[in-house]
CSV table of C-alpha atoms (C1' of nucleotides) in Angstrom, one decimal:
chain,number,residue,atom,x,y,z
A,88,UNK,CA,102.0,80.1,103.9
A,89,UNK,CA,104.5,76.9,101.6
A,90,UNK,CA,106.9,77.3,101.8
A,91,UNK,CA,108.8,80.7,101.1
A,92,UNK,CA,111.7,81.6,100.3
A,93,UNK,CA,115.4,81.6,102.2
A,94,UNK,CA,116.1,85.3,104.8
A,95,UNK,CA,117.9,87.5,101.9
A,96,UNK,CA,117.3,85.4,98.8
A,97,UNK,CA,114.2,87.1,96.7
A,98,UNK,CA,111.8,86.0,93.8
A,99,UNK,CA,111.5,88.1,91.4
A,100,UNK,CA,108.2,88.8,89.6
A,101,UNK,CA,107.6,90.4,85.8
A,102,UNK,CA,107.7,93.6,88.1
A,103,UNK,CA,111.1,92.9,89.6
A,104,UNK,CA,112.3,91.6,86.7
A,105,UNK,CA,111.8,94.2,84.7
A,106,UNK,CA,114.0,96.9,86.8
A,107,UNK,CA,116.8,94.4,86.9
A,108,UNK,CA,116.8,94.2,83.2
A,109,UNK,CA,116.8,98.1,83.8
A,110,UNK,CA,119.9,98.1,85.8
A,111,UNK,CA,120.8,95.6,83.5
A,112,UNK,CA,120.9,97.1,80.7
A,113,UNK,CA,122.6,100.7,81.5
A,114,UNK,CA,125.3,98.6,83.5
A,115,UNK,CA,126.2,97.1,80.5
A,116,UNK,CA,125.5,100.2,78.0
A,117,UNK,CA,127.9,101.9,80.2
A,118,UNK,CA,130.7,100.2,80.2
A,119,UNK,CA,130.7,99.4,76.8
A,120,UNK,CA,131.0,102.8,75.9
A,121,UNK,CA,133.9,103.2,77.5
A,122,UNK,CA,135.5,100.1,75.9
A,123,UNK,CA,135.1,97.9,78.1
A,124,UNK,CA,134.7,94.0,77.5
A,125,UNK,CA,132.7,91.9,79.9
A,126,UNK,CA,133.8,88.4,81.8
A,127,UNK,CA,133.0,86.7,83.6
A,128,UNK,CA,133.9,83.5,86.3
A,129,UNK,CA,132.6,80.4,88.8
A,130,UNK,CA,128.9,80.8,90.8
A,131,UNK,CA,131.4,78.1,92.9
A,132,UNK,CA,135.1,79.0,93.9
A,133,UNK,CA,137.6,77.5,96.0
A,134,UNK,CA,137.5,78.8,99.7
A,135,UNK,CA,141.5,79.4,99.7
A,136,UNK,CA,141.1,82.3,96.5
A,137,UNK,CA,138.8,84.6,99.7
A,138,UNK,CA,140.3,83.5,102.6
A,139,UNK,CA,143.9,84.7,101.4
A,140,UNK,CA,142.9,87.9,99.7
A,141,UNK,CA,140.8,89.0,103.2
A,142,UNK,CA,142.0,86.3,105.8
A,143,UNK,CA,140.4,83.7,108.5
A,144,UNK,CA,137.2,86.2,109.2
A,145,UNK,CA,135.3,86.5,106.9
A,146,UNK,CA,134.4,82.7,106.2
A,147,UNK,CA,131.3,83.5,108.5
A,148,UNK,CA,130.3,85.2,106.2
A,149,UNK,CA,130.7,83.3,103.3
A,150,UNK,CA,128.6,80.6,101.9
A,151,UNK,CA,130.9,77.8,102.8
A,152,UNK,CA,130.9,74.1,102.0
A,153,UNK,CA,132.2,71.3,101.2
A,154,UNK,CA,132.2,69.7,98.0
A,155,UNK,CA,130.8,66.1,97.3
A,156,UNK,CA,134.9,65.9,96.5
A,157,UNK,CA,135.6,67.1,100.2
A,158,UNK,CA,136.6,70.8,98.8
A,159,UNK,CA,135.9,73.7,100.9
A,160,UNK,CA,134.5,76.0,98.6
A,161,UNK,CA,132.9,79.0,98.5
A,162,UNK,CA,129.7,81.0,96.7
A,163,UNK,CA,131.6,83.8,95.6
A,164,UNK,CA,130.5,87.1,98.0
A,165,UNK,CA,132.6,89.5,95.1
A,166,UNK,CA,134.5,89.6,91.8
A,167,UNK,CA,137.6,90.6,93.0
A,168,UNK,CA,139.6,87.2,93.4
A,169,UNK,CA,138.3,85.4,90.6
A,170,UNK,CA,139.3,88.6,88.2
A,171,UNK,CA,142.6,88.3,89.3
A,172,UNK,CA,142.7,85.0,88.7
A,173,UNK,CA,141.7,85.7,85.0
A,174,UNK,CA,144.0,88.2,84.7
A,175,UNK,CA,147.4,86.5,86.8
A,176,UNK,CA,146.4,83.2,84.3
A,177,UNK,CA,147.0,85.1,81.0
A,178,UNK,CA,148.8,88.7,82.3
A,179,UNK,CA,151.7,88.4,79.9
A,180,UNK,CA,149.5,88.0,77.0
A,181,UNK,CA,146.3,90.9,78.1
A,182,UNK,CA,147.7,93.7,76.0
A,183,UNK,CA,147.7,96.6,78.7
A,184,UNK,CA,145.3,98.6,80.3
A,185,UNK,CA,143.7,95.2,80.1
A,186,UNK,CA,139.2,96.8,80.8
A,187,UNK,CA,137.1,94.4,82.4
A,188,UNK,CA,133.5,94.4,83.9
A,189,UNK,CA,131.3,92.2,85.2
A,190,UNK,CA,127.1,92.3,86.2
A,191,UNK,CA,126.3,89.3,88.2
A,192,UNK,CA,125.3,87.2,91.6
A,193,UNK,CA,126.9,87.7,93.8
A,194,UNK,CA,126.6,85.7,98.2
A,195,UNK,CA,127.2,87.3,101.9
A,196,UNK,CA,126.5,85.2,104.6
A,197,UNK,CA,125.4,88.1,106.0
A,198,UNK,CA,121.6,89.7,108.4
A,199,UNK,CA,119.3,91.4,105.6
A,200,UNK,CA,118.0,94.1,106.3
A,201,UNK,CA,117.2,97.9,103.6
A,202,UNK,CA,119.9,97.5,100.8
A,203,UNK,CA,120.9,94.1,102.0
A,204,UNK,CA,120.6,91.1,100.3
A,205,UNK,CA,122.1,87.5,101.4
A,206,UNK,CA,122.3,87.2,97.1
A,207,UNK,CA,122.0,90.4,95.3
A,208,UNK,CA,124.3,91.8,91.6
A,209,UNK,CA,127.3,93.7,91.4
A,210,UNK,CA,128.5,96.0,88.9
A,211,UNK,CA,131.9,95.5,87.8
A,212,UNK,CA,134.1,97.5,86.3
A,213,UNK,CA,137.6,96.4,86.8
A,214,UNK,CA,141.0,98.6,85.5
A,215,UNK,CA,144.4,96.3,85.6
A,216,UNK,CA,147.4,98.2,84.3
A,217,UNK,CA,147.6,101.0,84.0
A,218,UNK,CA,149.1,103.1,86.8
A,219,UNK,CA,148.0,106.7,85.9
A,220,UNK,CA,144.8,108.3,87.4
A,221,UNK,CA,143.5,108.8,84.5
A,222,UNK,CA,142.5,105.4,84.4
A,223,UNK,CA,140.7,105.7,87.7
A,224,UNK,CA,138.9,109.1,86.6
A,225,UNK,CA,138.0,106.7,84.1
A,226,UNK,CA,136.0,104.0,86.4
A,227,UNK,CA,133.9,106.6,88.5
A,228,UNK,CA,133.3,108.3,84.3
A,229,UNK,CA,131.7,105.3,83.9
A,230,UNK,CA,130.0,104.3,87.1
A,231,UNK,CA,128.4,107.3,87.5
A,232,UNK,CA,128.1,107.2,83.3
A,233,UNK,CA,125.6,104.3,84.4
A,234,UNK,CA,124.1,106.1,87.1
A,235,UNK,CA,123.3,109.5,84.4
A,236,UNK,CA,121.4,106.1,82.1
A,237,UNK,CA,119.1,105.6,85.5
A,238,UNK,CA,118.1,108.8,85.0
A,239,UNK,CA,120.1,110.4,87.8
A,240,UNK,CA,122.7,113.2,87.6
A,241,UNK,CA,124.7,115.7,89.3
A,242,UNK,CA,121.8,117.2,91.3
A,243,UNK,CA,121.0,113.7,92.6
A,244,UNK,CA,124.9,112.3,93.5
A,245,UNK,CA,127.9,112.9,94.8
A,246,UNK,CA,131.1,110.7,93.9
A,247,UNK,CA,132.9,111.1,97.6
A,248,UNK,CA,136.5,111.1,97.4
A,249,UNK,CA,139.6,111.0,99.2
A,250,UNK,CA,142.8,108.7,98.5
A,251,UNK,CA,145.0,106.3,100.9
A,252,UNK,CA,148.4,107.7,100.4
A,253,UNK,CA,147.1,111.4,101.7
A,254,UNK,CA,145.5,109.6,104.6
A,255,UNK,CA,149.1,108.1,105.4
A,256,UNK,CA,150.6,110.5,104.7
A,257,UNK,CA,149.2,112.8,106.9
A,258,UNK,CA,148.7,110.3,109.4
A,259,UNK,CA,152.2,110.3,109.8
A,260,UNK,CA,152.0,113.4,110.1
A,261,UNK,CA,150.7,113.9,113.7
A,262,UNK,CA,152.7,110.6,115.1
A,263,UNK,CA,150.1,107.6,114.1
A,264,UNK,CA,151.8,104.7,113.5
A,265,UNK,CA,150.8,102.1,111.8
A,266,UNK,CA,149.8,99.6,114.4
A,267,UNK,CA,147.1,102.5,115.4
A,268,UNK,CA,146.5,103.1,111.8
A,269,UNK,CA,144.3,100.0,111.5
A,270,UNK,CA,141.5,101.0,113.6
A,271,UNK,CA,142.8,104.8,113.0
A,272,UNK,CA,140.7,104.0,109.8
A,273,UNK,CA,137.2,102.6,110.6
A,274,UNK,CA,137.1,105.4,112.9
A,275,UNK,CA,137.3,107.9,110.2
A,276,UNK,CA,134.9,105.6,108.3
A,277,UNK,CA,132.8,105.7,111.2
A,278,UNK,CA,133.2,110.1,111.5
A,279,UNK,CA,129.4,110.6,109.1
A,280,UNK,CA,128.0,108.1,110.6
A,281,UNK,CA,128.5,106.8,114.6
A,282,UNK,CA,128.1,110.1,116.5
A,283,UNK,CA,129.7,108.8,118.8
A,284,UNK,CA,133.4,108.5,116.9
A,285,UNK,CA,134.8,112.1,117.9
A,286,UNK,CA,135.1,110.6,121.2
A,287,UNK,CA,136.8,107.4,121.0
A,288,UNK,CA,139.5,109.5,118.6
A,289,UNK,CA,139.8,111.7,121.0
A,290,UNK,CA,140.6,109.3,123.1
A,291,UNK,CA,142.7,107.3,122.1
A,292,UNK,CA,144.6,110.0,120.4
A,293,UNK,CA,143.8,112.7,122.3
A,294,UNK,CA,142.1,115.8,122.0
A,295,UNK,CA,145.3,117.8,119.9
A,296,UNK,CA,145.4,114.6,117.7
A,297,UNK,CA,141.9,114.5,117.4
A,298,UNK,CA,140.8,118.3,116.7
A,299,UNK,CA,143.4,118.5,113.9
A,300,UNK,CA,141.8,114.7,112.0
A,301,UNK,CA,138.6,115.8,112.8
A,302,UNK,CA,139.2,119.9,110.8
A,303,UNK,CA,140.5,118.0,108.0
A,304,UNK,CA,137.5,116.0,107.8
A,305,UNK,CA,135.5,119.4,107.4
A,306,UNK,CA,138.1,121.0,105.4
A,307,UNK,CA,140.4,118.9,103.0
A,308,UNK,CA,144.0,120.3,102.8
A,309,UNK,CA,144.1,119.6,99.3
A,310,UNK,CA,147.5,121.4,98.8
A,311,UNK,CA,149.0,118.8,100.1
A,312,UNK,CA,147.4,115.9,98.2
A,313,UNK,CA,149.3,116.9,94.8
A,314,UNK,CA,147.5,113.2,93.6
A,315,UNK,CA,144.3,113.7,93.6
A,316,UNK,CA,144.4,117.2,92.5
A,317,UNK,CA,145.9,116.2,90.1
A,318,UNK,CA,142.9,113.7,89.3
A,319,UNK,CA,140.8,115.9,90.1
A,320,UNK,CA,142.2,118.2,87.4
A,321,UNK,CA,141.2,115.2,85.2
A,322,UNK,CA,137.6,114.2,86.5
A,323,UNK,CA,137.2,117.9,85.5
A,324,UNK,CA,137.9,117.3,82.2
A,325,UNK,CA,136.3,114.1,81.9
A,326,UNK,CA,132.8,115.6,82.6
A,327,UNK,CA,132.7,115.4,86.2
A,328,UNK,CA,133.0,118.9,87.5
A,329,UNK,CA,129.1,118.8,89.8
A,330,UNK,CA,130.2,115.1,91.4
A,331,UNK,CA,133.7,114.9,93.1
A,332,UNK,CA,134.1,116.3,96.7
A,333,UNK,CA,137.5,114.7,98.9
A,334,UNK,CA,136.0,113.8,101.7
A,335,UNK,CA,139.2,112.8,104.4
A,336,UNK,CA,136.0,110.4,106.3
A,337,UNK,CA,136.3,108.0,102.6
A,338,UNK,CA,138.6,105.3,103.3
A,339,UNK,CA,137.3,102.4,102.6
A,340,UNK,CA,137.3,99.7,104.9
A,341,UNK,CA,139.9,97.1,104.3
A,342,UNK,CA,143.4,97.4,104.1
A,343,UNK,CA,144.7,96.6,100.5
A,344,UNK,CA,144.3,99.8,99.1
A,345,UNK,CA,146.1,101.7,97.9
A,346,UNK,CA,145.4,105.1,95.8
A,347,UNK,CA,142.4,106.7,95.6
A,348,UNK,CA,138.8,105.8,97.0
A,349,UNK,CA,135.3,106.3,96.2
A,350,UNK,CA,131.7,106.3,97.4
A,351,UNK,CA,128.4,106.9,95.1
A,352,UNK,CA,126.1,108.8,97.8
A,353,UNK,CA,122.8,109.5,96.9
A,354,UNK,CA,122.3,112.9,97.7
A,355,UNK,CA,119.1,113.9,100.3
A,356,UNK,CA,118.8,110.2,100.5
A,357,UNK,CA,120.1,108.3,104.1
A,358,UNK,CA,120.9,104.9,102.1
A,359,UNK,CA,123.7,102.9,102.1
A,360,UNK,CA,126.4,103.8,99.4
A,361,UNK,CA,125.1,103.3,95.6
A,362,UNK,CA,128.7,102.0,95.3
A,363,UNK,CA,132.5,101.4,96.4
A,364,UNK,CA,135.4,101.7,94.7
A,365,UNK,CA,139.4,102.3,94.8
A,366,UNK,CA,143.1,101.4,93.7
A,367,UNK,CA,144.7,97.9,95.6
A,368,UNK,CA,148.0,98.3,93.3
A,369,UNK,CA,149.2,95.0,95.3
A,370,UNK,CA,146.7,93.3,95.4
A,371,UNK,CA,146.7,90.2,92.2
A,372,UNK,CA,150.6,90.0,93.6
A,373,UNK,CA,149.0,89.3,96.8
A,374,UNK,CA,146.2,86.6,95.1
A,375,UNK,CA,149.6,84.9,93.8
A,376,UNK,CA,149.7,87.0,89.8
A,377,UNK,CA,152.6,89.8,88.7
A,378,UNK,CA,153.3,92.8,89.8
A,379,UNK,CA,150.3,94.8,88.2
A,380,UNK,CA,148.4,98.2,89.0
A,381,UNK,CA,144.6,98.1,89.7
A,382,UNK,CA,141.7,98.9,90.8
A,383,UNK,CA,137.6,99.1,90.3
A,384,UNK,CA,134.4,99.8,92.2
A,385,UNK,CA,131.2,97.7,92.4
A,386,UNK,CA,127.7,98.4,92.9
A,387,UNK,CA,125.3,96.8,93.0
A,388,UNK,CA,121.0,96.6,93.2
A,389,UNK,CA,120.4,96.2,96.2
A,390,UNK,CA,120.7,100.3,97.4
A,391,UNK,CA,119.8,101.5,93.8
A,392,UNK,CA,116.6,100.1,92.8
A,393,UNK,CA,115.6,101.5,96.7
A,394,UNK,CA,116.5,104.8,95.1
A,395,UNK,CA,115.4,104.3,91.6
A,396,UNK,CA,112.5,103.2,93.3
A,397,UNK,CA,112.4,106.2,95.7
A,398,UNK,CA,112.2,108.4,93.1
A,399,UNK,CA,109.7,106.8,90.5
A,400,UNK,CA,112.5,106.0,88.0
A,401,UNK,CA,112.3,102.6,88.1
A,402,UNK,CA,110.2,100.9,84.4
A,403,UNK,CA,106.9,100.4,86.0
A,404,UNK,CA,107.0,96.8,84.5
A,405,UNK,CA,103.4,96.7,82.8
A,406,UNK,CA,103.6,94.1,80.2
A,407,UNK,CA,104.4,94.9,76.4
A,408,UNK,CA,102.8,94.0,72.6
A,409,UNK,CA,102.8,95.5,69.7
A,410,UNK,CA,99.3,93.7,68.7
A,411,UNK,CA,97.2,91.3,70.3
A,412,UNK,CA,95.2,89.0,67.1
A,413,UNK,CA,91.3,88.4,67.9
A,414,UNK,CA,90.1,86.4,66.1
A,415,UNK,CA,85.9,87.1,66.0
A,416,UNK,CA,83.9,83.7,65.8
A,417,UNK,CA,85.2,80.3,66.8
A,418,UNK,CA,85.6,79.0,63.1
A,419,UNK,CA,88.3,81.8,63.2
A,420,UNK,CA,91.2,80.5,65.1
A,421,UNK,CA,93.2,78.4,62.7
A,422,UNK,CA,93.3,81.9,60.9
A,423,UNK,CA,93.9,83.9,63.9
A,424,UNK,CA,96.9,82.1,64.1
A,425,UNK,CA,97.9,82.4,60.8
A,426,UNK,CA,97.7,85.9,61.2
A,427,UNK,CA,99.3,85.1,64.8
A,428,UNK,CA,102.6,83.7,63.2
A,429,UNK,CA,102.6,86.9,59.7
A,430,UNK,CA,103.4,89.5,62.2
A,431,UNK,CA,105.9,87.3,64.3
A,432,UNK,CA,107.3,86.3,61.8
A,433,UNK,CA,107.8,90.5,60.3
A,434,UNK,CA,109.3,91.1,64.2
A,435,UNK,CA,106.5,92.1,66.2
A,436,UNK,CA,105.7,90.4,69.5
A,437,UNK,CA,102.1,89.5,69.3
A,438,UNK,CA,99.3,87.2,71.6
A,439,UNK,CA,96.4,86.0,70.5
A,440,UNK,CA,93.5,83.9,73.2
A,441,UNK,CA,94.6,79.2,73.2
A,442,UNK,CA,90.9,79.7,72.0
A,443,UNK,CA,87.2,81.0,71.0
A,444,UNK,CA,86.6,83.7,72.5
A,445,UNK,CA,83.9,87.1,72.3
A,446,UNK,CA,85.5,90.0,70.8
A,447,UNK,CA,84.1,91.9,73.3
A,448,UNK,CA,86.1,90.0,76.2
A,449,UNK,CA,89.5,89.9,73.6
A,450,UNK,CA,89.6,92.9,73.0
A,451,UNK,CA,89.6,93.7,77.4
A,452,UNK,CA,92.7,90.7,76.9
A,453,UNK,CA,94.0,93.0,74.5
A,454,UNK,CA,93.8,96.1,76.8
A,455,UNK,CA,95.3,93.4,79.6
A,456,UNK,CA,98.3,92.6,77.7
A,457,UNK,CA,99.7,96.4,77.2
A,458,UNK,CA,99.0,95.5,73.4
A,459,UNK,CA,99.3,98.6,71.2
A,460,UNK,CA,97.2,96.7,68.6
A,461,UNK,CA,94.2,95.1,68.2
A,462,UNK,CA,94.5,92.2,65.3
A,463,UNK,CA,90.9,91.7,63.9
A,464,UNK,CA,90.3,88.3,61.8
A,465,UNK,CA,86.0,88.3,61.2
A,466,UNK,CA,84.8,86.4,58.8
A,467,UNK,CA,83.7,88.9,55.9
A,468,UNK,CA,86.9,89.9,56.0
A,469,UNK,CA,88.9,87.0,55.6
A,470,UNK,CA,86.9,86.2,52.9
A,471,UNK,CA,89.1,89.2,51.4
A,472,UNK,CA,92.0,87.8,52.5
A,473,UNK,CA,92.6,90.3,55.0
A,474,UNK,CA,91.7,91.2,58.7
A,475,UNK,CA,91.3,94.7,60.2
A,476,UNK,CA,94.1,96.5,62.8
A,477,UNK,CA,92.5,98.7,65.5
A,478,UNK,CA,95.4,101.5,67.3
A,479,UNK,CA,94.1,100.9,70.5
A,480,UNK,CA,95.1,104.0,72.4
A,481,UNK,CA,93.2,105.9,69.3
A,482,UNK,CA,90.2,103.2,68.4
A,483,UNK,CA,91.4,103.3,64.3
A,484,UNK,CA,90.6,100.6,62.7
A,485,UNK,CA,92.3,100.2,59.1
A,486,UNK,CA,91.8,96.8,56.8
A,487,UNK,CA,95.1,95.5,55.6
A,488,UNK,CA,95.9,93.0,53.7
A,489,UNK,CA,97.3,88.9,54.8
A,490,UNK,CA,99.8,89.2,52.4
A,491,UNK,CA,101.0,93.2,53.8
A,492,UNK,CA,101.4,91.8,57.4
A,493,UNK,CA,105.3,90.4,57.5
A,494,UNK,CA,106.0,94.4,56.8
A,495,UNK,CA,107.9,95.1,59.5
A,496,UNK,CA,105.7,99.1,59.2
A,497,UNK,CA,102.4,97.1,59.8
A,498,UNK,CA,101.5,97.7,62.9
A,499,UNK,CA,103.5,101.4,62.9
A,500,UNK,CA,100.7,103.5,63.4
B,15,G,C1',124.9,88.2,117.8
B,16,U,C1',122.4,92.1,120.5
B,17,G,C1',118.2,95.0,120.0
B,18,G,C1',113.4,97.8,118.6
B,19,G,C1',108.9,96.6,115.5
B,20,U,C1',105.8,93.3,112.7
B,21,G,C1',102.4,89.7,111.0
B,22,U,C1',93.9,89.1,109.7
B,23,A,C1',91.9,87.1,101.8
B,24,G,C1',97.2,87.1,97.1
B,25,C,C1',98.2,93.0,98.3
B,26,U,C1',97.4,97.8,101.1
B,27,C,C1',94.6,97.3,105.7
B,28,A,C1',90.2,97.4,109.7
B,29,G,C1',88.2,95.2,113.0
B,30,U,C1',85.4,98.8,120.0
B,31,U,C1',85.5,98.0,127.1
B,32,G,C1',87.3,90.6,125.3
B,33,G,C1',80.9,88.5,123.0
B,34,U,C1',76.7,85.3,117.1
B,35,U,C1',78.8,83.2,111.2
B,36,A,C1',85.6,87.8,110.6
B,37,G,C1',85.8,92.7,107.0
B,38,A,C1',86.6,96.6,103.2
B,39,G,C1',89.6,98.7,98.4
B,40,C,C1',92.4,97.0,94.9
B,41,G,C1',92.8,92.2,91.8
B,42,C,C1',91.7,87.5,90.4
B,43,C,C1',87.8,84.3,88.2
B,44,G,C1',83.0,85.4,85.5
B,45,G,C1',78.5,87.6,83.6
B,46,A,C1',76.2,91.9,81.8
B,47,U,C1',70.3,89.2,74.1
B,48,U,C1',74.2,89.1,68.0
B,49,G,C1',81.2,91.5,65.7
B,50,U,C1',84.6,96.2,68.8
B,51,G,C1',87.9,97.2,74.4
B,52,G,C1',89.6,100.8,78.8
B,53,U,C1',84.7,103.4,82.7
B,54,U,C1',80.9,101.7,85.2
B,55,C,C1',77.2,98.2,87.4
B,56,C,C1',76.3,92.7,89.2
B,57,G,C1',77.8,88.0,91.5
B,58,G,C1',81.6,84.6,92.9
B,59,A,C1',86.0,81.9,95.0
B,60,A,C1',89.9,83.2,98.6
B,61,G,C1',91.6,84.1,105.4
B,62,U,C1',94.3,77.0,110.3
B,63,C,C1',93.4,85.8,111.8
B,64,G,C1',101.7,83.6,111.5
B,65,G,C1',102.2,78.5,115.6
B,66,G,C1',101.4,76.1,120.3
B,67,G,C1',99.5,76.8,124.7
B,68,G,C1',97.4,79.2,129.2
B,69,U,C1',92.8,82.2,131.7
B,70,U,C1',88.2,82.7,129.9
B,71,C,C1',80.6,80.8,129.5
B,72,A,C1',83.3,83.2,125.2
B,73,A,C1',89.8,85.2,122.2
B,74,A,C1',92.1,87.6,115.9
B,75,U,C1',92.1,91.0,120.9
B,76,C,C1',94.4,89.5,127.3
B,77,C,C1',99.4,86.5,129.0
B,78,C,C1',103.2,82.3,128.1
B,79,C,C1',106.7,80.4,124.3
B,80,U,C1',108.1,79.7,119.7
B,81,C,C1',108.5,80.6,114.7
B,82,A,C1',108.7,84.3,110.5
B,83,C,C1',109.4,89.2,108.1
B,84,U,C1',111.3,94.2,109.8
B,85,C,C1',114.8,98.5,111.0
B,86,A,C1',118.8,99.2,113.4
B,87,C,C1',123.6,97.7,115.5
B,88,C,C1',127.7,94.8,114.7
B,89,C,C1',130.0,93.8,109.7
B,90,C,C1',130.4,96.1,104.5
B,91,A,C1',135.5,92.3,100.7
RNA sequence: GUGGGUGUAGCUCAGUUGGUUAGAGCGCCGGAUUGUGGUUCCGGAAGUCGGGGGUUCAAAUCCCCUCACUCACCCCA
């Protein structure tokens, strides 16, 4: 075997590209339908932009290097820092709320595994300048709508949601101090997956407090979380009934989340989460911008593609043509090219062979190219300024005049 | 970074206790008398058996090393 892709990088053959475009289309449509506008930024950024948000530890997970001007740079691992900069630069001029989205390529230097690559595509949707819980619901609804457009409904998906403020409050109630909090949050996050997590929580907090905590995981005391209750009510009004499941185990990795946090999972599948998001009110200020409330989510292509493939919801990626033009005799090649041009100018997707072919072969190639119609250009018909259009599904043929070929409905049948 | 699994044709795989020239299906290319396809039939190309070393009269097969891929852990912005 010769050269292959770097580990965690993928070639997209037409079939895979069709699948990717399928996701893209749903993502763009869902974001646009809710009034989000598309943005983008550079793939390469200064390393500092990322370390400022996440600390120096993440350098190990970045594609970073020095450029020829000796600047430390990195391929972007996420969109949020870029978004924050863009907002900060024009914060005064932007009407609030700012509703932006992007569908872009990201890079993380991690060991590739199921549902995780080093180069991946991610849909990011963010709202800046809106403190209301309706904004959180807006983002969740867009994520759910994107997935709905891909054929996934409430029977397939669960949006598990929690609220960081609520978690802080409960932890404070059992005397978990700030110095312990990060560690405890990490263990809570693991409760669903790691069988050793309850044990370690008990070691850290003692049986009584650990027991109380796991009780919240069994049954989240919503009466003590008014903000989350309000959000759930708005979600109901927004058509998200059946999706949202309050879950104390959803806390999400890093420190900067300040309010609702949520992740979307596939029901009955052992996949990692499809999407995750939350409110990060302090982050834009941390990154040097104005103090604006913000929230958003990211949804990657890797896990989602895996899920859609499992459920048979991906397009097969077979080629599609409206017509394949066949010169019935070698001297008809020039005429065939003229016919193809007329059809293409009429808006049809049309292909034809580069040289003479036997009709038998032409029909075979038409099928293989996914053509709905074969257009046979033969000397007898051409003498009458017409061609034979054959419907490849039904096998029926009809004669069509050359001058009609540019009409948009000529291949309609 | 740690641990497990797998490497044979473009793809999915078979290959017996080590034994002649390593196979199948799909795909690809060509063909089955004149201007009509999908099915079928015939033919063909295609493999340093991941790489290196060792044991043996003989290695795809046994042993060692190495590389790649993959799954999980760590991490998940």
